[in-house]
Coordinates of C-alpha atoms and ligand atoms in Angstrom, one line a residue:
Chain A
M8 CA 35.8 -30.7 31.0
L9 CA 32.9 -33.4 31.2
L10 CA 31.4 -30.7 33.9
C11 CA 31.7 -28.7 31.8
Q12 CA 29.9 -30.8 29.0
Q13 CA 27.1 -31.6 31.1
N14 CA 26.3 -27.6 31.9
L15 CA 26.3 -26.5 28.6
A16 CA 23.6 -30.2 28.2
K17 CA 21.5 -28.6 30.9
K18 CA 21.2 -25.1 29.7
L19 CA 20.8 -25.9 26.1
L20 CA 17.4 -27.8 27.9
M21 CA 16.2 -25.2 29.3
V22 CA 16.1 -22.9 26.9
F23 CA 14.9 -25.5 24.8
K24 CA 12.2 -26.5 27.6
M25 CA 11.6 -22.1 27.4
K26 CA 11.4 -22.3 23.7
L27 CA 8.9 -25.4 24.5
T28 CA 6.2 -24.0 26.9
A29 CA 6.4 -20.7 25.6
K30 CA 5.3 -22.5 21.9
L31 CA 2.7 -23.9 24.0
E32 CA 1.4 -20.8 25.3
E33 CA 1.8 -19.5 21.7
R34 CA -0.6 -21.5 20.7
L35 CA -2.9 -21.3 23.0
G36 CA -3.5 -17.8 23.0
I37 CA -4.2 -18.6 19.5
S38 CA -6.3 -21.3 20.3
L39 CA -8.5 -19.4 22.8
M40 CA -9.4 -15.8 19.9
Y41 CA -9.9 -18.4 17.6
I42 CA -13.0 -19.5 20.8
V43 CA -13.3 -15.7 21.6
V44 CA -13.8 -14.9 17.8
L45 CA -16.1 -17.8 16.7
S46 CA -18.7 -17.7 19.9
I47 CA -18.8 -13.8 18.8
I48 CA -19.7 -14.9 15.0
I49 CA -22.3 -18.6 16.7
L50 CA -24.1 -16.1 19.4
I51 CA -25.0 -13.5 15.7
F52 CA -26.4 -16.5 14.4
V53 CA -28.2 -18.0 17.1
M54 CA -29.5 -14.6 17.6
F55 CA -30.6 -14.9 14.0
I56 CA -32.2 -18.8 13.8
L57 CA -34.0 -17.4 17.9
L58 CA -35.8 -14.7 15.7
F59 CA -36.4 -16.7 13.3
K60 CA -38.4 -19.4 15.2
M61 CA -39.8 -16.6 17.4
S62 CA -41.4 -15.2 14.4
W63 CA -42.4 -19.0 13.1
P64 CA -46.0 -17.9 13.5
A65 CA -46.5 -15.0 11.8
I66 CA -44.1 -16.0 8.8
T67 CA -46.8 -18.8 8.9
K68 CA -49.9 -17.1 8.6
F69 CA -48.7 -13.8 7.7
G70 CA -46.4 -15.3 4.6
F71 CA -44.7 -12.7 1.9
H72 CA -47.8 -11.2 2.4
F73 CA -47.1 -9.8 5.5
I74 CA -44.6 -7.1 3.8
T75 CA -47.3 -5.3 1.2
S76 CA -50.0 -5.2 4.0
K77 CA -50.4 -2.1 4.9
E78 CA -53.3 -2.7 8.0
W79 CA -51.6 -3.4 11.5
N80 CA -54.0 -3.6 13.6
P81 CA -53.2 -5.5 17.1
V82 CA -56.6 -5.9 18.1
K83 CA -58.0 -7.6 14.7
E84 CA -54.9 -9.2 15.0
Q85 CA -53.9 -7.6 11.4
F86 CA -51.2 -7.9 11.3
G87 CA -49.5 -5.5 7.8
A88 CA -45.5 -4.1 7.8
W89 CA -46.0 -1.9 5.3
P90 CA -46.8 1.1 7.1
F91 CA -43.7 0.4 9.2
L92 CA -41.7 -0.3 6.0
Y93 CA -42.7 2.6 4.1
G94 CA -41.5 4.3 6.9
T95 CA -37.9 3.4 7.2
I96 CA -37.2 4.1 4.3
I97 CA -39.2 7.0 3.5
T98 CA -36.9 8.9 7.0
S99 CA -33.3 6.5 6.0
I100 CA -33.8 8.1 2.1
L101 CA -34.2 11.4 3.2
S102 CA -31.1 11.1 6.5
L103 CA -29.3 10.7 3.3
M104 CA -29.1 13.3 0.6
I105 CA -29.7 14.9 4.6
A106 CA -25.6 13.7 4.9
L107 CA -24.3 13.2 2.5
P108 CA -24.2 16.5 1.5
F109 CA -23.2 17.7 4.4
G110 CA -20.6 14.4 5.2
V111 CA -18.3 14.9 2.5
S112 CA -18.9 18.4 1.9
S113 CA -16.7 18.2 5.4
A114 CA -14.9 15.8 5.2
I115 CA -13.9 17.6 2.3
F116 CA -12.8 20.6 4.1
I117 CA -10.7 18.7 7.3
T118 CA -8.5 17.3 4.4
E119 CA -7.9 20.4 2.0
I120 CA -9.3 23.4 2.7
G121 CA -9.4 23.8 6.0
P122 CA -6.4 24.7 7.8
K123 CA -3.8 21.4 8.3
K124 CA -3.2 22.2 12.4
L125 CA -7.0 22.1 13.0
R126 CA -7.1 18.5 11.0
I127 CA -7.0 16.2 14.0
F128 CA -8.5 18.9 16.0
L129 CA -11.9 19.5 13.7
G130 CA -11.8 15.8 12.4
T131 CA -12.5 14.4 16.3
S132 CA -15.2 17.4 17.1
I133 CA -16.6 15.6 14.1
D134 CA -16.2 12.1 16.1
L135 CA -17.6 13.0 19.1
I136 CA -21.2 13.5 17.9
A137 CA -20.9 9.9 16.7
S138 CA -20.5 9.0 20.4
I139 CA -23.4 10.8 22.3
P140 CA -25.9 8.8 23.6
S141 CA -28.8 8.5 20.5
I142 CA -31.4 9.1 23.4
I143 CA -29.2 11.7 24.3
F144 CA -31.0 13.0 20.5
G145 CA -34.0 11.6 21.1
M146 CA -34.7 14.1 23.7
W147 CA -32.6 17.2 22.3
G148 CA -35.8 16.6 19.3
L149 CA -38.5 16.3 21.4
F150 CA -37.6 19.4 23.3
Y151 CA -36.2 21.2 20.4
L152 CA -36.0 19.8 16.5
V153 CA -39.7 18.9 17.2
P154 CA -41.2 23.1 18.6
F155 CA -39.0 24.5 16.3
I156 CA -40.6 22.1 12.9
R157 CA -44.5 22.9 13.6
E158 CA -43.4 26.6 15.3
T159 CA -40.5 28.0 12.5
L160 CA -39.8 25.2 9.4
T161 CA -44.1 24.5 8.9
P162 CA -44.9 27.9 7.7
L163 CA -41.8 28.1 6.0
L164 CA -42.3 25.0 4.0
K165 CA -45.5 26.1 3.4
N166 CA -45.0 28.9 1.7
S167 CA -42.3 28.7 0.1
I168 CA -42.7 24.2 -1.5
G169 CA -46.0 24.1 0.3
F170 CA -48.0 22.8 -2.8
L171 CA -45.7 19.5 -2.8
P172 CA -47.3 16.6 -1.8
F173 CA -44.7 16.1 0.8
F174 CA -45.5 19.1 3.1
Q175 CA -48.9 18.9 2.4
G176 CA -52.2 18.1 6.6
P177 CA -51.5 20.1 9.2
S178 CA -48.4 19.8 11.1
F179 CA -47.4 18.6 14.7
G180 CA -43.8 18.9 15.2
I181 CA -43.6 15.0 15.7
S182 CA -43.0 13.8 11.9
L183 CA -41.5 12.0 9.9
L184 CA -39.5 15.2 8.9
A185 CA -38.5 15.2 12.7
A186 CA -36.7 12.0 12.9
S187 CA -35.4 12.8 9.4
L188 CA -33.6 16.0 10.8
I189 CA -32.2 13.4 14.1
L190 CA -31.0 10.9 11.5
S191 CA -29.6 13.1 9.5
I192 CA -26.7 14.7 12.1
M193 CA -26.4 11.2 13.8
I194 CA -25.2 9.7 10.3
I195 CA -23.2 12.8 9.6
P196 CA -20.2 11.5 11.2
I197 CA -19.9 8.1 9.9
I198 CA -20.1 9.6 6.3
S199 CA -17.5 12.7 7.4
S200 CA -15.6 10.5 9.0
L201 CA -15.5 7.4 6.0
C202 CA -14.6 10.2 3.4
R203 CA -12.3 11.7 5.1
E204 CA -10.1 8.1 4.9
L205 CA -10.9 8.0 1.8
F206 CA -10.3 11.3 0.6
L207 CA -6.2 11.1 2.8
S208 CA -5.9 8.1 1.3
V209 CA -6.3 9.3 -2.5
P210 CA -2.3 9.8 -3.7
V211 CA -0.7 13.3 -4.1
T212 CA 0.6 12.8 -7.1
Y213 CA -2.9 13.5 -9.1
K214 CA -3.7 16.3 -6.6
E215 CA -0.3 17.5 -8.0
A216 CA -0.8 16.6 -11.6
A217 CA -4.7 18.6 -11.3
L218 CA -2.6 21.4 -10.4
A219 CA 0.1 21.1 -13.6
L220 CA -2.7 21.4 -15.5
G221 CA -3.6 24.4 -14.0
A222 CA -6.4 23.8 -11.6
T223 CA -7.2 25.6 -9.5
P224 CA -7.8 24.7 -5.8
F225 CA -11.8 23.8 -6.2
E226 CA -10.8 22.0 -9.3
K227 CA -8.3 20.1 -8.6
I228 CA -10.8 18.8 -5.5
K229 CA -13.8 17.9 -8.5
L230 CA -11.0 16.4 -10.3
A231 CA -8.1 14.7 -8.2
V232 CA -9.5 13.7 -4.8
L233 CA -14.0 13.3 -5.6
A234 CA -13.4 11.5 -9.3
P235 CA -11.0 8.9 -7.9
S236 CA -13.2 8.8 -4.4
I237 CA -16.7 7.9 -6.0
T238 CA -17.5 4.2 -5.6
G239 CA -16.2 4.9 -1.7
I240 CA -18.4 7.6 -1.2
V241 CA -21.2 5.7 -2.4
G242 CA -19.9 2.9 0.6
A243 CA -19.6 5.4 2.8
A244 CA -23.7 5.8 2.7
G245 CA -24.0 2.8 2.5
L246 CA -22.9 2.6 5.7
A247 CA -23.9 5.4 7.8
L248 CA -28.3 4.0 5.6
A249 CA -26.9 1.1 7.3
R250 CA -26.6 3.1 11.0
A251 CA -30.2 5.1 9.9
L252 CA -32.2 1.9 9.2
G253 CA -31.4 0.2 12.6
E254 CA -31.3 3.3 14.7
T255 CA -34.0 3.3 17.5
M256 CA -33.9 5.0 20.6
A257 CA -33.7 8.6 19.4
V258 CA -36.6 8.0 16.2
V259 CA -39.3 6.5 18.8
M260 CA -39.0 9.9 20.3
V261 CA -40.3 12.6 17.5
I262 CA -41.6 10.3 15.3
G263 CA -45.0 10.0 16.8
N264 CA -45.5 5.9 16.0
S265 CA -48.7 6.2 14.1
P266 CA -48.9 2.9 11.6
H267 CA -49.5 4.8 9.3
V268 CA -49.0 5.6 5.2
S269 CA -48.6 8.9 4.2
L270 CA -47.0 11.1 1.9
S271 CA -46.7 14.4 3.5
L272 CA -43.6 14.0 5.9
L273 CA -45.1 17.2 8.1
S274 CA -47.3 13.4 9.2
P275 CA -46.5 11.6 12.2
G276 CA -45.2 8.3 10.9
A277 CA -42.9 4.9 12.7
T278 CA -40.0 2.3 11.8
M279 CA -39.7 -1.1 11.5
A280 CA -37.2 -0.3 14.8
S281 CA -39.6 2.2 16.9
I282 CA -42.8 0.4 16.5
L283 CA -40.7 -3.1 17.7
A284 CA -39.4 0.0 20.6
N285 CA -41.9 1.1 20.9
E286 CA -44.7 -2.0 21.0
Y287 CA -42.5 -5.0 22.7
A288 CA -42.9 -4.5 26.3
E289 CA -46.6 -4.5 25.8
A290 CA -47.6 -6.7 22.9
G291 CA -50.1 -9.0 24.6
A292 CA -51.1 -12.1 22.4
D293 CA -49.3 -14.6 20.4
L294 CA -49.6 -13.2 16.8
H295 CA -48.7 -9.9 18.1
L296 CA -45.3 -10.3 19.2
A297 CA -44.7 -13.0 16.7
S298 CA -45.3 -10.5 14.1
L299 CA -42.9 -7.5 15.8
C300 CA -40.4 -10.4 15.0
Y301 CA -41.5 -11.3 11.8
M302 CA -40.0 -7.4 11.4
A303 CA -37.0 -8.0 13.4
T304 CA -35.3 -10.2 11.6
L305 CA -36.8 -8.4 8.3
L306 CA -34.7 -6.0 9.9
F307 CA -31.7 -7.9 10.7
I308 CA -31.6 -9.0 7.4
V309 CA -32.3 -5.8 5.8
T310 CA -29.8 -3.6 7.9
M311 CA -27.0 -6.7 7.5
L312 CA -27.7 -6.7 3.3
V313 CA -26.3 -2.3 3.8
N314 CA -23.8 -3.3 5.9
S315 CA -22.3 -6.1 3.8
I316 CA -21.9 -4.5 0.8
S317 CA -21.5 -1.1 1.4
R318 CA -18.1 -3.1 3.2
F319 CA -17.5 -3.9 0.4
I320 CA -17.1 -1.9 -2.3
I321 CA -14.8 0.4 0.6
K322 CA -12.8 -2.6 0.9
Y323 CA -12.5 -3.5 -3.2
F324 CA -13.3 -1.1 -5.8
K325 CA -10.3 0.9 -4.8
P326 CA -8.8 2.2 -7.9
K327 CA -6.0 0.0 -8.8
A328 CA -3.9 2.8 -9.6
F329 CA -4.2 3.7 -5.6
R330 CA -2.3 0.1 -5.3
G331 CA 2.1 1.3 -4.9
L332 CA 1.3 5.2 -5.3
Chain B
M19 CA 16.1 40.4 -23.6
M20 CA 19.9 39.1 -24.0
D21 CA 21.9 38.6 -20.4
N22 CA 24.7 36.4 -20.2
T23 CA 25.4 35.5 -17.5
C24 CA 25.7 31.9 -18.6
N25 CA 26.2 30.9 -21.0
N26 CA 27.8 33.1 -23.6
K27 CA 28.5 31.1 -26.8
K28 CA 24.2 30.5 -27.4
N29 CA 24.1 34.8 -27.5
D30 CA 25.8 35.1 -30.2
E31 CA 23.3 32.4 -32.1
N32 CA 21.1 35.0 -31.0
I33 CA 18.0 31.9 -29.5
N34 CA 15.9 32.9 -26.8
I35 CA 15.6 32.8 -23.6
V36 CA 13.1 31.1 -22.7
L37 CA 13.0 30.4 -18.9
K38 CA 15.2 32.6 -16.6
V39 CA 15.8 31.4 -13.4
K40 CA 17.5 35.1 -10.9
N41 CA 18.4 34.1 -7.6
L42 CA 16.0 30.6 -7.1
S43 CA 15.6 29.8 -3.0
A44 CA 13.3 27.3 -1.6
Y45 CA 13.2 26.4 1.2
F46 CA 10.8 23.4 3.4
A47 CA 9.9 25.3 6.6
D48 CA 13.2 26.9 7.1
N49 CA 15.0 24.3 5.7
M50 CA 17.0 25.4 2.7
V51 CA 16.6 22.6 -0.1
V52 CA 17.7 24.4 -3.2
K53 CA 20.2 27.5 -1.8
N54 CA 20.7 30.6 -4.2
I55 CA 20.3 29.0 -8.4
S56 CA 20.1 31.3 -11.5
I57 CA 20.0 29.6 -14.8
D58 CA 18.6 30.3 -18.1
Y59 CA 16.6 28.0 -19.9
Y60 CA 17.4 28.5 -23.7
E61 CA 14.4 28.1 -26.6
K62 CA 14.5 24.2 -27.8
S63 CA 16.3 22.7 -25.7
I64 CA 16.6 19.2 -23.5
N65 CA 18.3 20.7 -20.1
A66 CA 19.4 17.9 -18.2
I67 CA 19.1 18.4 -13.7
I68 CA 21.5 15.5 -12.6
G69 CA 23.0 15.1 -8.4
P70 CA 23.0 13.2 -6.0
S71 CA 19.8 11.9 -4.5
G72 CA 18.0 14.2 -1.9
C73 CA 20.7 17.5 -3.3
G74 CA 16.8 19.4 -3.9
K75 CA 16.8 18.5 -7.6
S76 CA 12.5 17.6 -8.6
T77 CA 12.0 21.2 -6.0
F78 CA 14.3 23.4 -7.9
L79 CA 11.6 22.2 -10.3
R80 CA 9.0 21.6 -8.9
S81 CA 9.3 26.1 -7.7
L82 CA 9.7 26.4 -11.6
N83 CA 6.2 26.1 -11.5
R84 CA 5.1 26.8 -8.6
I85 CA 3.9 23.8 -7.5
H86 CA 6.6 23.6 -4.5
E87 CA 4.6 26.4 -2.6
T88 CA 1.2 23.6 -2.6
V89 CA 3.0 21.4 0.1
L90 CA 2.7 22.6 3.9
D91 CA 5.0 25.2 4.9
A92 CA 7.1 25.8 1.5
R93 CA 8.6 28.8 0.0
V94 CA 10.4 30.4 -2.6
E95 CA 12.8 33.2 -2.8
G96 CA 13.8 35.3 -5.8
N97 CA 12.5 35.1 -9.6
V98 CA 11.8 33.1 -12.4
I99 CA 11.1 34.5 -16.0
L100 CA 8.6 33.7 -18.5
D101 CA 7.6 35.1 -21.1
N102 CA 9.3 39.4 -19.5
I103 CA 6.8 37.8 -17.2
D104 CA 8.4 36.9 -13.1
I105 CA 6.0 34.0 -12.5
Y106 CA 6.8 34.6 -7.7
D107 CA 5.2 38.4 -8.8
P108 CA 2.2 39.1 -6.3
S109 CA 0.1 39.8 -9.2
V110 CA 0.9 36.7 -11.2
D111 CA -2.8 33.4 -10.5
P112 CA -0.2 30.6 -10.0
V113 CA -3.1 28.6 -12.1
E114 CA -2.4 30.3 -14.7
I115 CA 1.1 29.8 -14.9
R116 CA 0.5 26.2 -14.4
K117 CA -1.1 26.5 -18.1
K118 CA 2.4 27.3 -19.6
I119 CA 4.5 25.3 -17.9
G120 CA 4.0 21.9 -18.3
M121 CA 4.8 18.7 -16.2
V122 CA 4.9 14.5 -16.1
F123 CA 6.1 12.8 -12.4
Q124 CA 8.3 10.0 -11.6
R125 CA 5.7 8.2 -11.3
P126 CA 2.4 8.2 -14.4
N127 CA 0.0 9.1 -12.7
P128 CA -3.0 9.3 -15.6
F129 CA -6.8 9.7 -13.2
P130 CA -7.8 6.5 -12.2
S131 CA -10.9 7.7 -12.9
M132 CA -11.1 9.5 -16.2
S133 CA -10.7 7.2 -20.1
V134 CA -6.6 7.8 -21.7
L135 CA -9.1 10.0 -24.3
E136 CA -10.2 12.3 -20.8
N137 CA -7.1 12.0 -19.3
V138 CA -5.2 13.5 -22.4
I139 CA -8.6 16.6 -22.4
I140 CA -9.2 17.2 -19.1
G141 CA -6.2 20.5 -19.8
P142 CA -7.7 22.2 -21.9
K143 CA -11.6 21.0 -21.4
L144 CA -10.6 22.8 -18.2
H145 CA -9.8 26.1 -18.7
G146 CA -12.9 25.2 -21.9
G147 CA -12.8 27.1 -25.2
L148 CA -13.0 24.6 -27.3
S149 CA -15.6 22.3 -29.5
K150 CA -15.4 18.0 -28.7
N151 CA -14.7 17.4 -32.1
A152 CA -11.9 20.1 -31.6
L153 CA -10.4 18.7 -28.2
I154 CA -10.7 14.5 -30.7
E155 CA -8.0 16.1 -32.8
L156 CA -6.1 18.1 -30.0
A157 CA -6.2 14.7 -28.1
E158 CA -5.8 12.6 -31.8
A159 CA -2.8 15.1 -32.9
C160 CA -1.6 15.2 -28.8
L161 CA -1.2 11.2 -28.7
R162 CA 0.7 11.9 -32.1
R163 CA 3.2 13.2 -31.0
A164 CA 3.8 11.8 -28.2
A165 CA 4.4 8.9 -30.4
I166 CA 1.4 7.1 -28.7
W167 CA -1.7 7.1 -30.6
D168 CA -0.8 3.9 -32.5
E169 CA -0.6 2.3 -29.7
V170 CA -3.9 3.4 -27.6
K171 CA -6.0 3.9 -31.2
D172 CA -8.3 1.2 -30.3
K173 CA -8.9 2.4 -27.1
L174 CA -8.5 5.6 -26.6
N175 CA -11.6 4.9 -24.1
K176 CA -10.1 2.8 -22.0
D177 CA -9.0 3.2 -18.7
G178 CA -5.7 5.2 -18.6
T179 CA -4.8 2.9 -15.8
S180 CA -4.8 0.1 -17.6
L181 CA -1.8 1.3 -19.7
S182 CA 1.4 -0.4 -19.2
G183 CA 4.0 1.6 -17.1
G184 CA 5.8 3.7 -20.7
Q185 CA 2.2 3.9 -22.6
Q186 CA 0.9 5.7 -19.1
Q187 CA 4.2 8.5 -19.5
R188 CA 3.7 8.2 -22.9
L189 CA -0.4 9.3 -21.4
C190 CA 0.9 12.1 -19.5
I191 CA 3.2 13.8 -21.3
A192 CA 0.5 13.8 -24.0
R193 CA -1.8 15.3 -21.7
A194 CA 1.3 17.9 -20.4
L195 CA 0.6 18.8 -23.9
A196 CA -2.9 19.1 -25.1
L197 CA -1.6 22.5 -23.2
N198 CA 0.4 23.3 -25.7
P199 CA 3.1 24.5 -22.8
K200 CA 6.6 26.3 -22.6
V201 CA 8.1 24.1 -21.1
L202 CA 7.8 21.0 -20.6
L203 CA 8.9 19.5 -16.6
M204 CA 10.2 16.3 -15.6
D205 CA 10.7 15.2 -12.7
E206 CA 12.4 11.7 -13.7
P207 CA 10.1 10.3 -15.7
T208 CA 12.2 7.3 -17.0
S209 CA 13.2 5.8 -13.6
A210 CA 9.3 3.9 -12.7
L211 CA 9.9 2.6 -16.1
D212 CA 11.9 -0.9 -17.5
P213 CA 15.3 0.1 -19.9
I214 CA 13.1 -0.9 -23.3
A215 CA 9.6 1.8 -22.2
S216 CA 13.1 4.8 -20.9
A217 CA 14.1 4.0 -24.6
K218 CA 10.7 4.9 -26.5
I219 CA 10.2 8.0 -23.6
E220 CA 14.0 9.5 -24.4
E221 CA 13.2 8.9 -28.2
L222 CA 9.9 10.2 -27.7
M223 CA 12.1 13.9 -25.4
K224 CA 14.4 14.4 -28.2
E225 CA 11.7 15.2 -30.5
L226 CA 9.7 17.3 -28.1
K227 CA 12.6 19.6 -28.0
K228 CA 12.7 20.5 -31.8
H229 CA 8.5 21.9 -30.0
Y230 CA 9.7 23.3 -26.4
T231 CA 12.0 23.3 -24.0
V232 CA 12.1 20.9 -21.0
V233 CA 13.9 20.7 -18.6
L234 CA 15.1 16.8 -16.8
V235 CA 15.5 15.5 -13.7
T236 CA 17.1 12.9 -14.1
H237 CA 18.4 10.3 -12.1
N238 CA 21.1 9.0 -14.9
M239 CA 24.0 10.0 -15.8
G240 CA 23.3 8.4 -20.0
Q241 CA 20.4 9.5 -20.5
A242 CA 22.0 13.1 -19.2
A243 CA 24.5 12.7 -21.6
R244 CA 22.6 10.4 -24.3
I245 CA 19.6 14.0 -24.8
S246 CA 20.3 17.2 -23.1
D247 CA 21.5 20.1 -24.4
Y248 CA 22.5 21.9 -21.3
T249 CA 22.8 19.9 -17.9
S250 CA 23.7 21.4 -14.5
F251 CA 25.2 19.7 -11.0
L252 CA 23.3 20.3 -8.4
M253 CA 24.9 19.7 -5.5
S254 CA 23.3 20.2 -1.0
G255 CA 20.5 22.8 -2.3
E256 CA 24.0 24.6 -5.4
L257 CA 24.4 24.8 -8.0
I258 CA 28.3 23.4 -9.0
E259 CA 28.2 23.6 -12.4
H260 CA 26.0 24.3 -16.0
S261 CA 27.1 23.9 -19.2
E262 CA 26.5 22.2 -21.9
T263 CA 26.1 19.3 -22.1
S264 CA 29.3 17.5 -23.9
D265 CA 31.7 19.9 -22.2
L266 CA 30.5 18.9 -18.2
F267 CA 30.6 15.4 -18.8
T268 CA 34.4 15.9 -21.1
N269 CA 35.9 18.4 -19.4
P270 CA 34.1 19.8 -16.4
K271 CA 35.3 23.0 -14.7
N272 CA 35.2 21.6 -11.2
K273 CA 36.8 19.7 -9.0
Q274 CA 33.1 18.2 -6.9
T275 CA 31.5 17.7 -10.4
E276 CA 34.6 15.6 -11.9
D277 CA 34.2 13.7 -8.6
Y278 CA 30.7 12.6 -9.4
I279 CA 30.8 12.3 -12.5
M280 CA 33.5 9.9 -12.2
R281 CA 32.1 7.7 -9.2
K282 CA 28.7 7.1 -11.6
F283 CA 30.5 6.6 -14.6
G284 CA 34.3 4.6 -12.8
Ligands
ADP4 N1 7.5 17.5 1.8 C1 9.1 18.0 1.8 N2 9.5 18.7 3.5 C2 10.2 18.1 4.2 N3 11.5 18.5 3.5 C3 10.9 17.5 2.2 C4 10.5 17.9 1.4 N4 10.8 16.7 0.8 C5 12.1 16.6 0.8 N5 12.2 17.6 1.2 C6 13.8 17.4 1.8 O1 14.5 17.9 0.4 C7 15.5 17.7 0.5 C8 15.3 17.8 -1.5 O2 15.1 16.3 -1.2 P1 14.2 16.7 -3.0 O3 14.3 17.7 -4.1 O4 13.0 15.9 -3.2 O5 16.0 16.1 -4.4 P2 16.0 14.8 -5.2 O6 15.0 15.2 -5.5 O7 17.6 15.8 -5.7 O8 16.1 14.1 -4.7 C9 16.2 17.1 1.1 O9 17.2 17.2 1.4 C10 14.7 16.7 1.4 O10 14.9 15.7 2.7
MG5 MG1 13.3 13.8 -6.3

């Protein structure tokens, strides 16, 4: 009897110990994860500080004037970011304007119109575009898109809407337009996949409500798919924009990297990211390097902002009625 | 025109059949969930459909305005005749049918991106032909008819989804009425609502009966008994019994109906 009790006590103790170690392990695991996550955040912070420190000479020298100053001349040690800011804005906005209709309509087609059995296949195919390394886009752009713009697209544009200021001057193919087109292809999958998720999350009951009112399939999409998703689409566009702002490799190869501001989309230009990649290695003077870092800091801040705002929109602006339906 | 498959009494009184369901079967892929049902629905009546959960009530109802077929692999066999036209005739456009047969869903579903006013007039607005003023007048008439005008007349421009559940459901009824349908299909319209909101909707349905033919799926036997003129009892997709509500509840002809009612009320 006593033996039996002792045995029981032993067993209990063992179980208790096992539980204790299990608990300890769990705690350790969780703390480890905390450390990992924290160090990632710290790393980003440190990167920013470092960048800021390296740009300090340029910041003290040019101040905010850096942003609006048009001259970028390493020989004369004159550094202004406006041409690159301009190139970045133009190429991102243009690429967004091209990519948005394609991205949204591909998402509509895949989720609402095309055969439901092909949904996964089509979706994955588009997503795969996003996994192509950007250098490959750059090469394709240089070998095919650039000649295509020079020989086919330019005459077409000049003959139809050539009077617009956006299509003046000679065309070498290498241009803001080429960069924008490449960027748009690269961001279509982002928009498409976010929109697909968005459209699939719209409760079926809205689609049925629209149909029950005698809406045609197209009206149904407008009423019960697009309208409730508007804010989400804006968020998706923002995330795509952030990607376009920062894309470097493909742009470097087709934009020409010339620090000039021109209204014509056919002329070469440069973006903040492209000039960084292009000049960083050969920047001799300290001020040149500091100016590049200053630009990098600006790019860092802008992409972070666009990214966070878009994420915020996507997360918090879902119609309340979606919940629980 | 007159047909006496189901109810002789009413035929004598010369009341019109608005919707005639003939040998209707509905499938999800190969799964037959509505089995060969025939019912005549008379003008200006409330027709309840009761039966255990999963017996095919919603599917049957959704076959009456051709919404069922919008689900993947879903299909329907048989005929549903409205105004002497078989809505399942290949030449018929389902879009046109759905304008004549309104539907109210289990959970209130006003469009989340639209105001109260926009929600009411969206149907007529889609189909065009009415001026802005006419639309606004129509909205008021429909909101009044749906017994919600007094509650929302000061918030016409607020989001439809900002209303209470019961109000949202009456808004959805108003939205359906705006197309002036012949028939109103309602799928458990009060199951997501509290008792007071439910009672209001029941009152409203009694009013609606003066103008429309209502087909009402309900989980609530009391509701069927209180407000319907006819009741159909479905089980495993089959129509077990269809008769005047008072008969069905007090004097069911079928043993299964009797058992079901006894269990529910007992
Ligand atoms: N989308 C669907 N796909 C496949 N089967 C379904 C679907 N919806 C309902 N069913 C099946 O059809 C039968 C009838 O469902 P339903 O008409 O919703 O019943 P009720 O409304 O009476 O509860 C059920 O057995 C259910 O499992
Ligand atoms: Mg149901």
